[in-house]
Amino acid sequence: MAQVPQTFFDALAVRTWCGLALGALGRAREEIDAINVYPVADGDTGTNLYLTVESAATAVEAVFDGYGTGSEEPSLPDAVRAMAHGALIGARGNSGTILAQLLRGMAQVLAGEADHETGGTAPKGDGTSLRLALRRAADSARQAVAHPVEGTVLTVASAAADAAEGAEGDCGTVARAAYEGARAALAATPGQLSVLARAGVVDAGGRGLVAVLGALVEAFTGETPGGGAADVHAHAYAPVGAAGAGGCGDGADAAGPAFEVLYLLEADDAAVARLRARLDALGDCLVVVGGDGLWNVHVHVDDAGAAVEAGVEAGRPYRIRITHFGLGDVHTRGERPPRERAQRAVVAVVPGEGLAGLYAEAGATTVLARPGEPPASGELVQAVRRAHAREVVLLPNDAELRHTAAAAAEQARTEGIRVALIPTRSAVQGIAALAVHEPERRFDEDVVQMTSAAGATRYAEVVVAEHQSWTTAGICQAGDFLGLIDGDVAVIGTEAFATAETVLDRMLRAGGELVTLVVGDEAPQSVAERLQDRVRETYLAVDTVVYRGGRQGALLLIGVE
């Protein structure tokens, strides 16, 4: 059904564009995923772009919902700021992060924030404003990438802006010129990047941007341009493989970093400038987008913990995602066809960045659950997709997430992935399960062994009470230390170590061979060492292992197996 054309950029045009772009990327997602092999053959560029635009569209809809059913509608600045913010907080992967900056650059002009671009006058939402917005978008995205590479989405964005600058007329005319310029640039990318020429393909991120610009044309004209974005695919290249991002090396035949690290960051400009320099020295594919105190950070590194630690030093990182690239797919530089799915993978929800690094180093794909920010089922489904395996073991590591994890597992099964959900209730149970994981075993046998190991691990945690409350151990006051065993409050204390010691003693009365301690950033520095001494002196046949969990909510996680 044709869209009612918009003659100028207003809030309704933003809403329409986001909806059309989401639909276009939804139709192209599998195709773009399938051709994504550079810089890492993780097959997720289309999915990342889709999820980024989905977040943008959701934010715009929330603004409209805020105005109810009355005749008044949001202003253009309200709508484009929501679009940019939604894309920023929801950006996934390298290409999604770059797209978020493209949308932010457009929003700065259309909202009247880029005064030096608009001559100090409020934007009118006309063709001139759109030309300026597209230029700002391309320039700001290029600045966000540490080492821009031509023949990528950055090249396609610049070509779209160049073509728009030569167009005179309304928004529909300018949008169509940008789209045609982007299509031409996309078809030319193999001549700019040698890995594309060798594979006979175009850039996957650029392919997604062409789809988004095609939706912009449709929003203003009501017509799908040039036979649609799929027309580019049919005539410009053979679907063998393609690049996916704008700043990840030069196509050299070399293996790259083993981890992808992403997080949102609250920090000031000076701290972010220092962060850029530090992360650039740690790895590659560095993209830092955002501003006004909120940033989205993306980098590929070998030391995931160091990348997160750099964020902690810069400000407050959250929604941290660490993905371990599978063996053989680390920075393939487009030299191989899209990788085959692995036979088996583990996906785990973890409560702190320290554990995220530990799980990732063990080969798991992780989803970080910050205190008060549990992941949605869609995030777990995306993590299962990122794992890129035929069989997936899912570890929710939280009793409250069992229904969310079950919904994610069911969705993944409809996509042909065999998923086993092990109902782990704590990250220490997940550690025990991961320790016995053997991909070479039959799937059912592996799941049974992992489930058995998790079930044999009793778990506890020490937290600080936020307010006065009735508990199973009596009344606690705000600031008291609570020791929870298997989810129930068992100890109320006034000192962290004494509370933890009592909890550990109660757990070891029933026996045990191994104690696992996961120490949070806010725990007293000596608590782990003192507990180790306590176990060594009192329980001679019991070993202890200590991990740093980072900002995990609980002061201490305890496992006994």
Coordinates of C-alpha atoms in Angstrom, one line a residue:
M1 CA 0.0 0.0 0.0
A2 CA 1.4 3.3 -1.0
Q3 CA 2.3 5.9 1.6
V4 CA 0.7 9.3 1.7
P5 CA 3.7 11.5 0.5
Q6 CA 5.1 14.2 2.7
T7 CA 6.2 17.4 1.1
F8 CA 8.4 18.5 4.0
F9 CA 10.2 17.1 7.0
D10 CA 8.0 17.2 10.1
A11 CA 7.4 14.8 13.0
L12 CA 5.0 12.7 11.0
A13 CA 7.6 12.3 8.3
V14 CA 10.1 11.1 10.9
R15 CA 7.6 8.6 12.1
T16 CA 6.8 7.4 8.6
W17 CA 10.4 7.1 7.7
C18 CA 11.3 5.1 10.7
G19 CA 8.5 2.7 10.1
L20 CA 9.4 2.2 6.4
A21 CA 13.1 1.8 7.2
L22 CA 12.3 -0.8 9.8
G23 CA 10.2 -2.7 7.2
A24 CA 12.9 -2.4 4.5
L25 CA 15.6 -3.7 6.8
G26 CA 13.3 -6.5 8.1
R27 CA 12.9 -7.7 4.5
A28 CA 16.6 -7.4 3.8
R29 CA 17.9 -8.6 7.1
E30 CA 18.7 -12.2 6.2
E31 CA 20.2 -11.2 2.9
I32 CA 22.5 -8.7 4.5
D33 CA 23.4 -11.1 7.3
A34 CA 24.3 -13.7 4.8
I35 CA 26.7 -11.5 2.9
N36 CA 28.5 -10.1 6.0
V37 CA 32.0 -11.5 6.2
Y38 CA 34.2 -8.4 6.7
P39 CA 35.8 -7.5 9.1
V40 CA 34.4 -10.4 11.1
A41 CA 32.3 -13.2 9.6
D42 CA 29.7 -13.0 12.3
G43 CA 26.8 -12.7 9.9
D44 CA 24.9 -10.0 11.9
T45 CA 25.1 -6.7 10.0
G46 CA 21.5 -6.9 8.8
T47 CA 20.2 -7.8 12.2
N48 CA 22.2 -5.1 13.9
L49 CA 20.9 -2.4 11.6
Y50 CA 17.4 -3.7 12.0
L51 CA 17.6 -3.6 15.9
T52 CA 19.1 -0.1 15.7
V53 CA 16.3 1.3 13.6
E54 CA 13.8 -0.7 15.7
S55 CA 15.0 1.2 18.8
A56 CA 14.8 4.5 17.0
A57 CA 11.3 3.8 15.7
T58 CA 10.2 2.8 19.2
A59 CA 11.5 6.0 20.7
V60 CA 9.6 8.1 18.1
E61 CA 6.4 6.2 18.7
A62 CA 6.8 6.9 22.5
V63 CA 6.9 10.6 21.7
F64 CA 3.7 10.4 19.7
D65 CA 2.1 8.3 22.4
G66 CA 2.9 11.1 24.9
Y67 CA 0.6 13.4 22.9
G68 CA -2.3 11.0 23.1
T69 CA -5.2 11.1 20.6
G70 CA -5.5 14.9 20.5
S71 CA -5.0 17.1 17.5
E72 CA -1.6 18.3 18.8
E73 CA 1.5 16.4 17.5
P74 CA 5.2 16.4 18.5
S75 CA 7.4 19.0 16.9
L76 CA 10.1 18.1 14.4
P77 CA 12.9 18.7 17.0
D78 CA 11.0 16.4 19.5
A79 CA 10.7 13.6 16.9
V80 CA 14.3 13.7 15.5
R81 CA 15.8 13.9 18.9
A82 CA 13.9 10.9 20.0
M83 CA 14.9 9.1 16.8
A84 CA 18.6 9.9 17.4
H85 CA 18.4 8.9 21.1
G86 CA 16.6 5.7 20.4
A87 CA 19.2 4.7 17.8
L88 CA 22.1 5.7 20.2
I89 CA 20.9 3.5 23.1
G90 CA 19.8 0.6 20.8
A91 CA 22.8 0.6 18.4
R92 CA 24.2 -2.9 17.8
G93 CA 27.5 -3.8 16.1
N94 CA 29.8 -1.6 14.1
S95 CA 27.3 -0.8 11.3
G96 CA 24.5 -0.1 13.8
T97 CA 26.7 2.3 15.8
I98 CA 27.7 4.2 12.6
L99 CA 24.0 4.4 11.6
A100 CA 23.2 5.8 15.0
Q101 CA 25.7 8.6 14.4
L102 CA 24.3 9.2 10.9
L103 CA 20.8 9.7 12.4
R104 CA 22.3 11.9 15.2
G105 CA 24.0 14.1 12.7
M106 CA 20.7 14.6 10.8
A107 CA 18.9 15.3 14.0
Q108 CA 21.3 18.0 15.0
V109 CA 20.5 20.0 11.8
L110 CA 16.8 19.2 11.7
A111 CA 16.4 20.2 15.4
G112 CA 18.2 23.4 14.9
E113 CA 21.2 22.5 17.1
A114 CA 23.9 22.8 14.4
D115 CA 23.8 26.5 14.2
H116 CA 27.0 26.9 12.2
E117 CA 25.4 24.6 9.5
T118 CA 22.0 26.4 9.4
G119 CA 23.2 29.9 9.6
G120 CA 21.7 30.4 13.0
T121 CA 18.1 30.1 11.8
A122 CA 15.6 27.5 12.8
P123 CA 15.4 24.7 10.2
K124 CA 12.3 24.6 8.1
G125 CA 12.2 20.9 7.2
D126 CA 12.5 21.7 3.5
G127 CA 14.9 20.4 0.9
T128 CA 17.6 22.7 2.0
S129 CA 17.4 21.4 5.5
L130 CA 17.5 17.8 4.3
R131 CA 20.6 18.6 2.2
L132 CA 22.4 20.1 5.2
A133 CA 21.2 17.2 7.4
L134 CA 22.6 14.5 5.1
R135 CA 26.0 16.3 4.9
R136 CA 26.2 16.7 8.7
A137 CA 25.3 13.0 9.0
A138 CA 28.1 11.8 6.7
D139 CA 30.7 14.1 8.2
S140 CA 29.9 13.2 11.9
A141 CA 29.8 9.5 11.2
R142 CA 33.3 9.7 9.6
Q143 CA 34.6 11.6 12.6
A144 CA 33.2 8.9 14.9
V145 CA 35.3 6.2 13.3
A146 CA 38.9 6.0 14.5
H147 CA 40.3 4.9 11.2
P148 CA 37.9 5.4 8.3
V149 CA 38.1 3.0 5.4
E150 CA 36.8 3.7 1.9
G151 CA 34.5 1.3 0.2
T152 CA 32.4 1.0 3.2
V153 CA 29.1 2.5 4.6
L154 CA 31.1 5.8 5.2
T155 CA 31.7 6.1 1.5
V156 CA 28.1 5.4 0.7
A157 CA 26.9 8.0 3.2
S158 CA 29.3 10.6 1.8
A159 CA 28.2 9.9 -1.8
A160 CA 24.5 10.3 -0.7
A161 CA 25.4 13.7 0.8
D162 CA 27.3 14.8 -2.3
A163 CA 24.4 13.9 -4.5
A164 CA 21.9 15.6 -2.3
E165 CA 24.0 18.8 -2.4
G166 CA 23.5 18.9 -6.2
A167 CA 19.7 18.6 -6.0
E168 CA 17.3 21.5 -6.1
G169 CA 13.7 21.0 -4.9
D170 CA 11.6 19.6 -2.1
C171 CA 12.5 16.9 0.3
G172 CA 11.4 14.2 -2.1
T173 CA 13.7 15.4 -4.8
V174 CA 16.7 15.7 -2.4
A175 CA 16.0 12.3 -0.9
R176 CA 15.8 10.6 -4.3
A177 CA 19.1 12.2 -5.3
A178 CA 20.7 10.9 -2.1
Y179 CA 19.4 7.5 -2.7
E180 CA 20.6 7.3 -6.3
G181 CA 24.0 8.6 -5.2
A182 CA 24.2 6.0 -2.5
R183 CA 23.2 3.2 -4.9
A184 CA 25.9 4.2 -7.3
A185 CA 28.5 4.4 -4.6
L186 CA 27.5 1.0 -3.2
A187 CA 28.0 -0.6 -6.7
A188 CA 31.4 1.0 -6.9
T189 CA 32.7 -0.2 -3.5
P190 CA 34.5 -3.3 -4.9
G191 CA 36.8 -0.9 -6.8
Q192 CA 37.8 0.8 -3.5
L193 CA 38.3 -2.1 -1.2
S194 CA 40.4 -5.0 -2.5
V195 CA 38.7 -7.7 -0.3
L196 CA 35.4 -6.8 -2.0
A197 CA 36.9 -7.0 -5.5
R198 CA 38.4 -10.4 -4.7
A199 CA 35.0 -11.7 -3.5
G200 CA 33.0 -9.9 -6.2
V201 CA 30.7 -8.2 -3.7
V202 CA 29.7 -4.9 -2.2
D203 CA 29.6 -3.5 1.4
A204 CA 26.9 -5.0 3.6
G205 CA 26.6 -1.9 5.8
G206 CA 26.3 0.3 2.7
R207 CA 23.6 -2.1 1.5
G208 CA 21.7 -1.4 4.7
L209 CA 22.1 2.3 4.3
V210 CA 20.7 2.2 0.8
A211 CA 17.6 0.5 2.2
V212 CA 17.2 3.2 4.8
L213 CA 17.5 6.0 2.2
G214 CA 15.1 4.2 0.0
A215 CA 12.6 4.3 2.8
L216 CA 13.3 8.1 3.1
V217 CA 12.3 8.5 -0.6
E218 CA 9.1 6.5 0.0
A219 CA 8.2 8.6 3.0
F220 CA 8.3 11.8 0.9
T221 CA 7.0 10.5 -2.4
G222 CA 4.9 7.5 -1.6
E223 CA 6.9 5.5 -4.2
T224 CA 9.5 2.8 -3.8
P225 CA 12.5 4.2 -5.7
G226 CA 14.4 2.4 -8.5
G227 CA 12.7 -0.9 -8.0
G228 CA 13.7 -0.9 -4.3
A229 CA 16.9 -1.6 -2.5
A230 CA 16.8 -5.2 -3.6
D231 CA 17.4 -3.9 -7.2
V232 CA 20.9 -3.0 -6.1
H233 CA 21.5 -6.6 -4.9
A234 CA 20.2 -8.0 -8.2
H235 CA 22.3 -6.0 -10.5
A236 CA 25.4 -4.7 -8.7
Y237 CA 27.0 -7.9 -7.4
A238 CA 26.9 -11.6 -6.9
P239 CA 25.9 -12.6 -3.3
V240 CA 29.1 -14.3 -2.2
G241 CA 30.2 -12.1 0.7
A242 CA 30.6 -8.5 1.7
A243 CA 32.0 -5.9 4.0
G244 CA 30.1 -4.7 6.9
A245 CA 31.6 -1.7 8.6
G246 CA 33.5 1.5 8.1
G247 CA 36.8 1.4 10.0
C248 CA 38.2 -2.0 10.6
G249 CA 41.6 -2.2 9.0
D250 CA 42.6 -2.2 5.3
G251 CA 41.8 -5.7 4.3
A252 CA 45.2 -7.1 5.2
D253 CA 45.5 -10.9 5.5
A254 CA 45.8 -11.0 9.3
A255 CA 43.8 -12.3 12.1
G256 CA 42.4 -9.6 14.4
P257 CA 41.1 -9.2 18.0
A258 CA 39.0 -12.0 19.5
F259 CA 36.3 -10.0 21.2
E260 CA 33.7 -7.4 20.3
V261 CA 32.9 -5.1 23.2
L262 CA 30.0 -2.6 23.2
Y263 CA 28.6 -0.4 25.9
L264 CA 26.7 2.8 26.6
L265 CA 28.8 5.3 28.6
E266 CA 27.9 8.3 30.6
A267 CA 31.0 10.6 30.5
D268 CA 32.1 14.1 29.6
D269 CA 33.8 15.0 26.3
A270 CA 37.3 15.2 27.8
A271 CA 37.1 11.7 29.3
V272 CA 35.8 10.3 26.0
A273 CA 38.7 11.9 24.1
R274 CA 41.1 10.0 26.5
L275 CA 39.0 6.8 26.1
R276 CA 39.3 7.0 22.3
A277 CA 43.1 7.1 22.5
R278 CA 43.2 4.2 25.0
L279 CA 40.8 1.9 23.1
D280 CA 42.5 2.7 19.8
A281 CA 45.7 1.3 21.3
L282 CA 43.9 -1.8 22.5
G283 CA 42.3 -2.9 19.3
D284 CA 40.5 -1.9 16.1
C285 CA 37.1 -1.2 14.6
L286 CA 36.8 1.6 17.2
V287 CA 33.6 3.7 16.8
V288 CA 32.5 6.1 19.5
V289 CA 29.2 8.0 18.8
G290 CA 27.0 10.3 20.8
G291 CA 27.5 13.4 22.8
D292 CA 25.9 15.5 25.6
G293 CA 27.2 13.1 28.2
L294 CA 25.9 9.9 26.6
W295 CA 27.9 7.7 24.2
N296 CA 27.8 4.4 22.5
V297 CA 31.2 2.6 22.4
H298 CA 32.2 -0.2 20.0
V299 CA 35.6 -1.8 19.7
H300 CA 37.2 -5.1 18.8
V301 CA 40.0 -6.2 21.3
D302 CA 41.8 -9.2 22.6
D303 CA 41.5 -8.0 26.2
A304 CA 37.8 -7.4 26.8
G305 CA 38.3 -6.6 30.5
A306 CA 40.7 -3.8 29.6
A307 CA 38.2 -2.3 27.2
V308 CA 35.5 -2.3 29.9
E309 CA 38.0 -1.0 32.5
A310 CA 38.8 1.9 30.2
G311 CA 35.1 2.7 30.2
V312 CA 34.9 2.6 34.0
E313 CA 37.8 5.0 34.2
A314 CA 36.1 7.4 31.7
G315 CA 32.7 7.4 33.4
R316 CA 29.8 5.0 33.9
P317 CA 29.5 2.2 31.4
Y318 CA 26.4 0.0 31.3
R319 CA 24.5 -2.3 28.9
I320 CA 27.9 -3.9 28.3
R321 CA 27.9 -6.6 25.7
I322 CA 31.0 -8.8 25.0
T323 CA 31.0 -11.3 22.1
H324 CA 33.7 -13.8 21.6
F325 CA 34.3 -14.4 17.9
G326 CA 34.3 -18.1 17.1
L327 CA 37.5 -19.9 16.1
G328 CA 38.2 -19.3 12.5
D329 CA 36.0 -16.2 12.1
V330 CA 38.2 -13.6 13.7
H331 CA 38.6 -10.7 11.3
T332 CA 38.5 -12.8 8.1
R333 CA 39.0 -9.6 6.0
G334 CA 36.6 -11.0 3.4
E335 CA 39.0 -13.7 2.4
R336 CA 36.5 -16.6 2.9
P337 CA 32.9 -17.2 2.2
P338 CA 30.4 -16.7 5.0
R339 CA 31.3 -19.0 7.8
E340 CA 29.4 -22.1 8.6
R341 CA 27.4 -22.2 11.8
A342 CA 29.2 -23.7 14.7
Q343 CA 27.8 -26.9 15.9
R344 CA 27.2 -25.7 19.5
A345 CA 27.5 -22.6 21.6
V346 CA 26.7 -21.3 25.1
V347 CA 24.8 -18.1 25.7
A348 CA 24.8 -16.7 29.3
V349 CA 23.3 -13.8 31.2
V350 CA 25.9 -12.4 33.6
P351 CA 25.5 -9.7 36.3
G352 CA 28.9 -7.9 36.0
E353 CA 31.5 -6.9 33.5
G354 CA 34.1 -9.1 35.3
L355 CA 32.1 -12.2 34.8
A356 CA 31.2 -11.2 31.3
G357 CA 34.9 -11.3 30.5
L358 CA 35.3 -14.6 32.3
Y359 CA 32.4 -16.2 30.4
A360 CA 33.5 -14.8 27.1
E361 CA 37.1 -16.1 27.5
A362 CA 35.5 -19.5 28.1
G363 CA 33.8 -19.2 24.7
A364 CA 30.3 -18.1 25.7
T365 CA 28.3 -15.3 24.2
T366 CA 27.3 -13.0 27.0
V367 CA 24.4 -10.6 27.8
L368 CA 25.1 -8.2 30.7
A369 CA 22.3 -7.7 33.2
R370 CA 22.9 -4.6 35.2
P371 CA 21.1 -4.1 38.6
G372 CA 17.6 -3.0 37.8
E373 CA 18.1 -3.6 34.0
P374 CA 17.3 -7.2 33.2
P375 CA 17.6 -8.1 29.6
A376 CA 14.4 -8.5 27.5
S377 CA 13.7 -11.7 25.6
G378 CA 14.6 -9.9 22.3
E379 CA 18.1 -9.3 23.7
L380 CA 18.5 -13.0 24.5
V381 CA 17.3 -14.0 21.0
Q382 CA 19.8 -11.6 19.4
A383 CA 22.5 -13.2 21.6
V384 CA 21.5 -16.6 20.4
R385 CA 21.7 -15.4 16.8
R386 CA 25.2 -13.9 17.4
A387 CA 26.4 -17.2 18.7
H388 CA 25.8 -18.5 15.2
A389 CA 25.4 -22.1 16.1
R390 CA 23.1 -25.0 15.3
E391 CA 22.8 -25.9 19.0
V392 CA 22.7 -23.4 21.8
V393 CA 22.8 -23.9 25.6
L394 CA 21.1 -20.9 27.3
L395 CA 22.1 -20.0 30.9
P396 CA 19.8 -17.3 32.4
N397 CA 21.7 -17.3 35.7
D398 CA 18.8 -15.7 37.5
A399 CA 15.5 -17.3 38.7
E400 CA 13.6 -14.1 37.7
L401 CA 14.7 -14.6 34.1
R402 CA 13.4 -18.1 33.6
H403 CA 10.2 -17.0 31.7
T404 CA 12.1 -14.4 29.7
A405 CA 14.7 -17.0 28.8
A406 CA 12.0 -19.6 27.9
A407 CA 10.4 -17.1 25.5
A408 CA 13.7 -16.4 23.9
A409 CA 14.5 -20.1 23.5
E410 CA 11.1 -20.7 21.9
Q411 CA 11.6 -17.9 19.4
A412 CA 15.1 -19.2 18.5
R413 CA 13.6 -22.6 17.9
T414 CA 11.2 -21.2 15.4
E415 CA 14.3 -20.0 13.5
G416 CA 15.7 -23.6 13.3
I417 CA 18.1 -23.3 16.2
R418 CA 18.1 -26.2 18.7
V419 CA 18.1 -24.5 22.1
A420 CA 18.3 -26.1 25.6
L421 CA 17.5 -23.9 28.5
I422 CA 19.3 -24.8 31.8
P423 CA 17.5 -23.1 34.7
T424 CA 20.6 -21.7 36.4
R425 CA 19.6 -19.3 39.2
S426 CA 22.9 -17.7 39.8
A427 CA 26.1 -16.9 37.9
V428 CA 28.0 -19.3 40.1
Q429 CA 25.8 -22.1 38.9
G430 CA 26.5 -21.0 35.3
I431 CA 30.3 -21.2 36.0
A432 CA 29.8 -24.7 37.2
A433 CA 27.8 -25.7 34.1
L434 CA 30.3 -24.0 31.8
A435 CA 33.2 -25.9 33.5
V436 CA 31.9 -29.3 32.3
H437 CA 30.7 -28.1 28.9
E438 CA 32.1 -30.3 26.1
P439 CA 31.0 -29.4 22.6
E440 CA 32.3 -32.8 21.3
R441 CA 29.7 -34.7 23.3
R442 CA 26.2 -35.4 22.0
F443 CA 24.0 -32.4 22.7
D444 CA 21.6 -34.2 25.1
E445 CA 24.6 -35.6 27.0
D446 CA 26.2 -32.2 27.3
V447 CA 23.0 -30.6 28.5
V448 CA 22.5 -33.3 31.1
Q449 CA 26.1 -32.9 32.4
M450 CA 25.8 -29.1 32.5
T451 CA 22.4 -29.3 34.2
S452 CA 23.8 -31.7 36.8
A453 CA 26.8 -29.5 37.6
A454 CA 24.6 -26.5 38.0
G455 CA 22.1 -28.3 40.2
A456 CA 24.9 -29.6 42.4
T457 CA 26.1 -26.0 43.1
R458 CA 24.4 -24.3 46.0
Y459 CA 24.5 -20.5 45.7
A460 CA 24.4 -17.5 47.9
E461 CA 25.0 -13.8 47.8
V462 CA 25.7 -10.9 50.2
V463 CA 23.9 -7.7 49.5
V464 CA 23.1 -4.4 51.3
A465 CA 19.5 -3.8 52.3
E466 CA 18.1 -0.7 50.7
H467 CA 15.3 -0.1 53.2
Q468 CA 13.7 -1.6 56.3
S469 CA 11.9 -4.8 55.4
W470 CA 10.5 -8.1 56.8
T471 CA 12.6 -11.1 55.7
T472 CA 12.7 -14.8 56.3
A473 CA 15.5 -14.1 58.8
G474 CA 13.7 -11.3 60.6
I475 CA 13.5 -7.5 60.2
C476 CA 16.3 -5.8 58.5
Q477 CA 17.2 -2.1 58.5
A478 CA 18.5 0.0 55.6
G479 CA 22.2 -0.5 55.3
D480 CA 22.2 -4.0 56.9
F481 CA 24.1 -6.8 55.2
L482 CA 21.9 -9.6 54.0
G483 CA 23.1 -13.1 53.3
L484 CA 20.8 -15.0 50.9
I485 CA 21.1 -18.7 50.5
D486 CA 19.3 -20.3 47.5
G487 CA 17.4 -17.1 47.1
D488 CA 16.1 -16.7 50.7
V489 CA 17.5 -14.3 53.3
A490 CA 19.3 -16.5 55.9
V491 CA 21.5 -14.0 57.7
I492 CA 21.2 -10.4 58.7
G493 CA 24.4 -8.7 59.8
T494 CA 26.0 -5.3 60.4
E495 CA 29.4 -6.2 58.9
A496 CA 30.2 -7.6 55.4
F497 CA 32.8 -10.2 56.3
A498 CA 30.9 -11.5 59.4
T499 CA 27.8 -11.9 57.3
A500 CA 29.6 -13.7 54.5
E501 CA 31.5 -15.9 57.0
T502 CA 28.2 -17.0 58.5
V503 CA 26.7 -17.7 55.1
L504 CA 29.7 -19.8 54.0
D505 CA 29.8 -21.8 57.2
R506 CA 26.1 -22.7 56.9
M507 CA 26.6 -23.8 53.3
L508 CA 29.7 -25.9 54.1
R509 CA 28.0 -27.7 56.9
A510 CA 26.3 -29.8 54.2
G511 CA 29.7 -30.6 52.7
G512 CA 31.4 -29.3 49.6
E513 CA 34.7 -29.6 47.7
L514 CA 35.0 -26.3 45.9
V515 CA 34.0 -22.7 47.0
T516 CA 33.6 -20.1 44.3
L517 CA 33.7 -16.4 45.3
V518 CA 32.8 -13.7 42.9
V519 CA 33.7 -10.3 44.4
G520 CA 31.9 -7.1 43.4
D521 CA 33.6 -3.7 43.1
E522 CA 31.8 -2.4 46.3
A523 CA 32.9 -5.3 48.5
P524 CA 35.6 -4.6 51.2
Q525 CA 39.0 -5.3 49.7
S526 CA 40.0 -7.9 52.3
V527 CA 36.7 -9.9 52.3
A528 CA 37.8 -12.5 49.7
E529 CA 41.2 -13.0 51.2
R530 CA 39.8 -13.4 54.7
L531 CA 37.2 -15.9 53.5
Q532 CA 39.9 -17.9 51.7
D533 CA 41.9 -18.0 54.9
R534 CA 38.7 -19.2 56.8
V535 CA 38.1 -22.0 54.3
R536 CA 41.8 -23.0 54.4
E537 CA 42.0 -23.1 58.1
T538 CA 38.6 -24.7 58.9
Y539 CA 37.7 -26.9 55.9
L540 CA 41.0 -28.7 54.9
A541 CA 39.6 -30.6 51.9
V542 CA 37.9 -27.7 50.3
D543 CA 39.5 -25.5 47.5
T544 CA 38.6 -21.9 46.9
V545 CA 38.6 -19.9 43.6
V546 CA 38.1 -16.2 43.4
Y547 CA 36.9 -14.0 40.5
R548 CA 36.3 -10.3 40.2
G549 CA 32.8 -9.6 39.1
G550 CA 32.9 -5.8 38.6
R551 CA 29.7 -3.8 39.3
Q552 CA 27.5 -6.8 39.7
G553 CA 25.0 -5.5 42.2
A554 CA 25.8 -8.0 45.0
L555 CA 28.9 -7.5 47.1
L556 CA 29.7 -11.1 46.9
L557 CA 28.4 -14.2 45.1
I558 CA 29.2 -17.6 46.7
G559 CA 29.0 -21.0 45.1
V560 CA 29.6 -24.4 46.9
E561 CA 29.9 -27.6 44.9

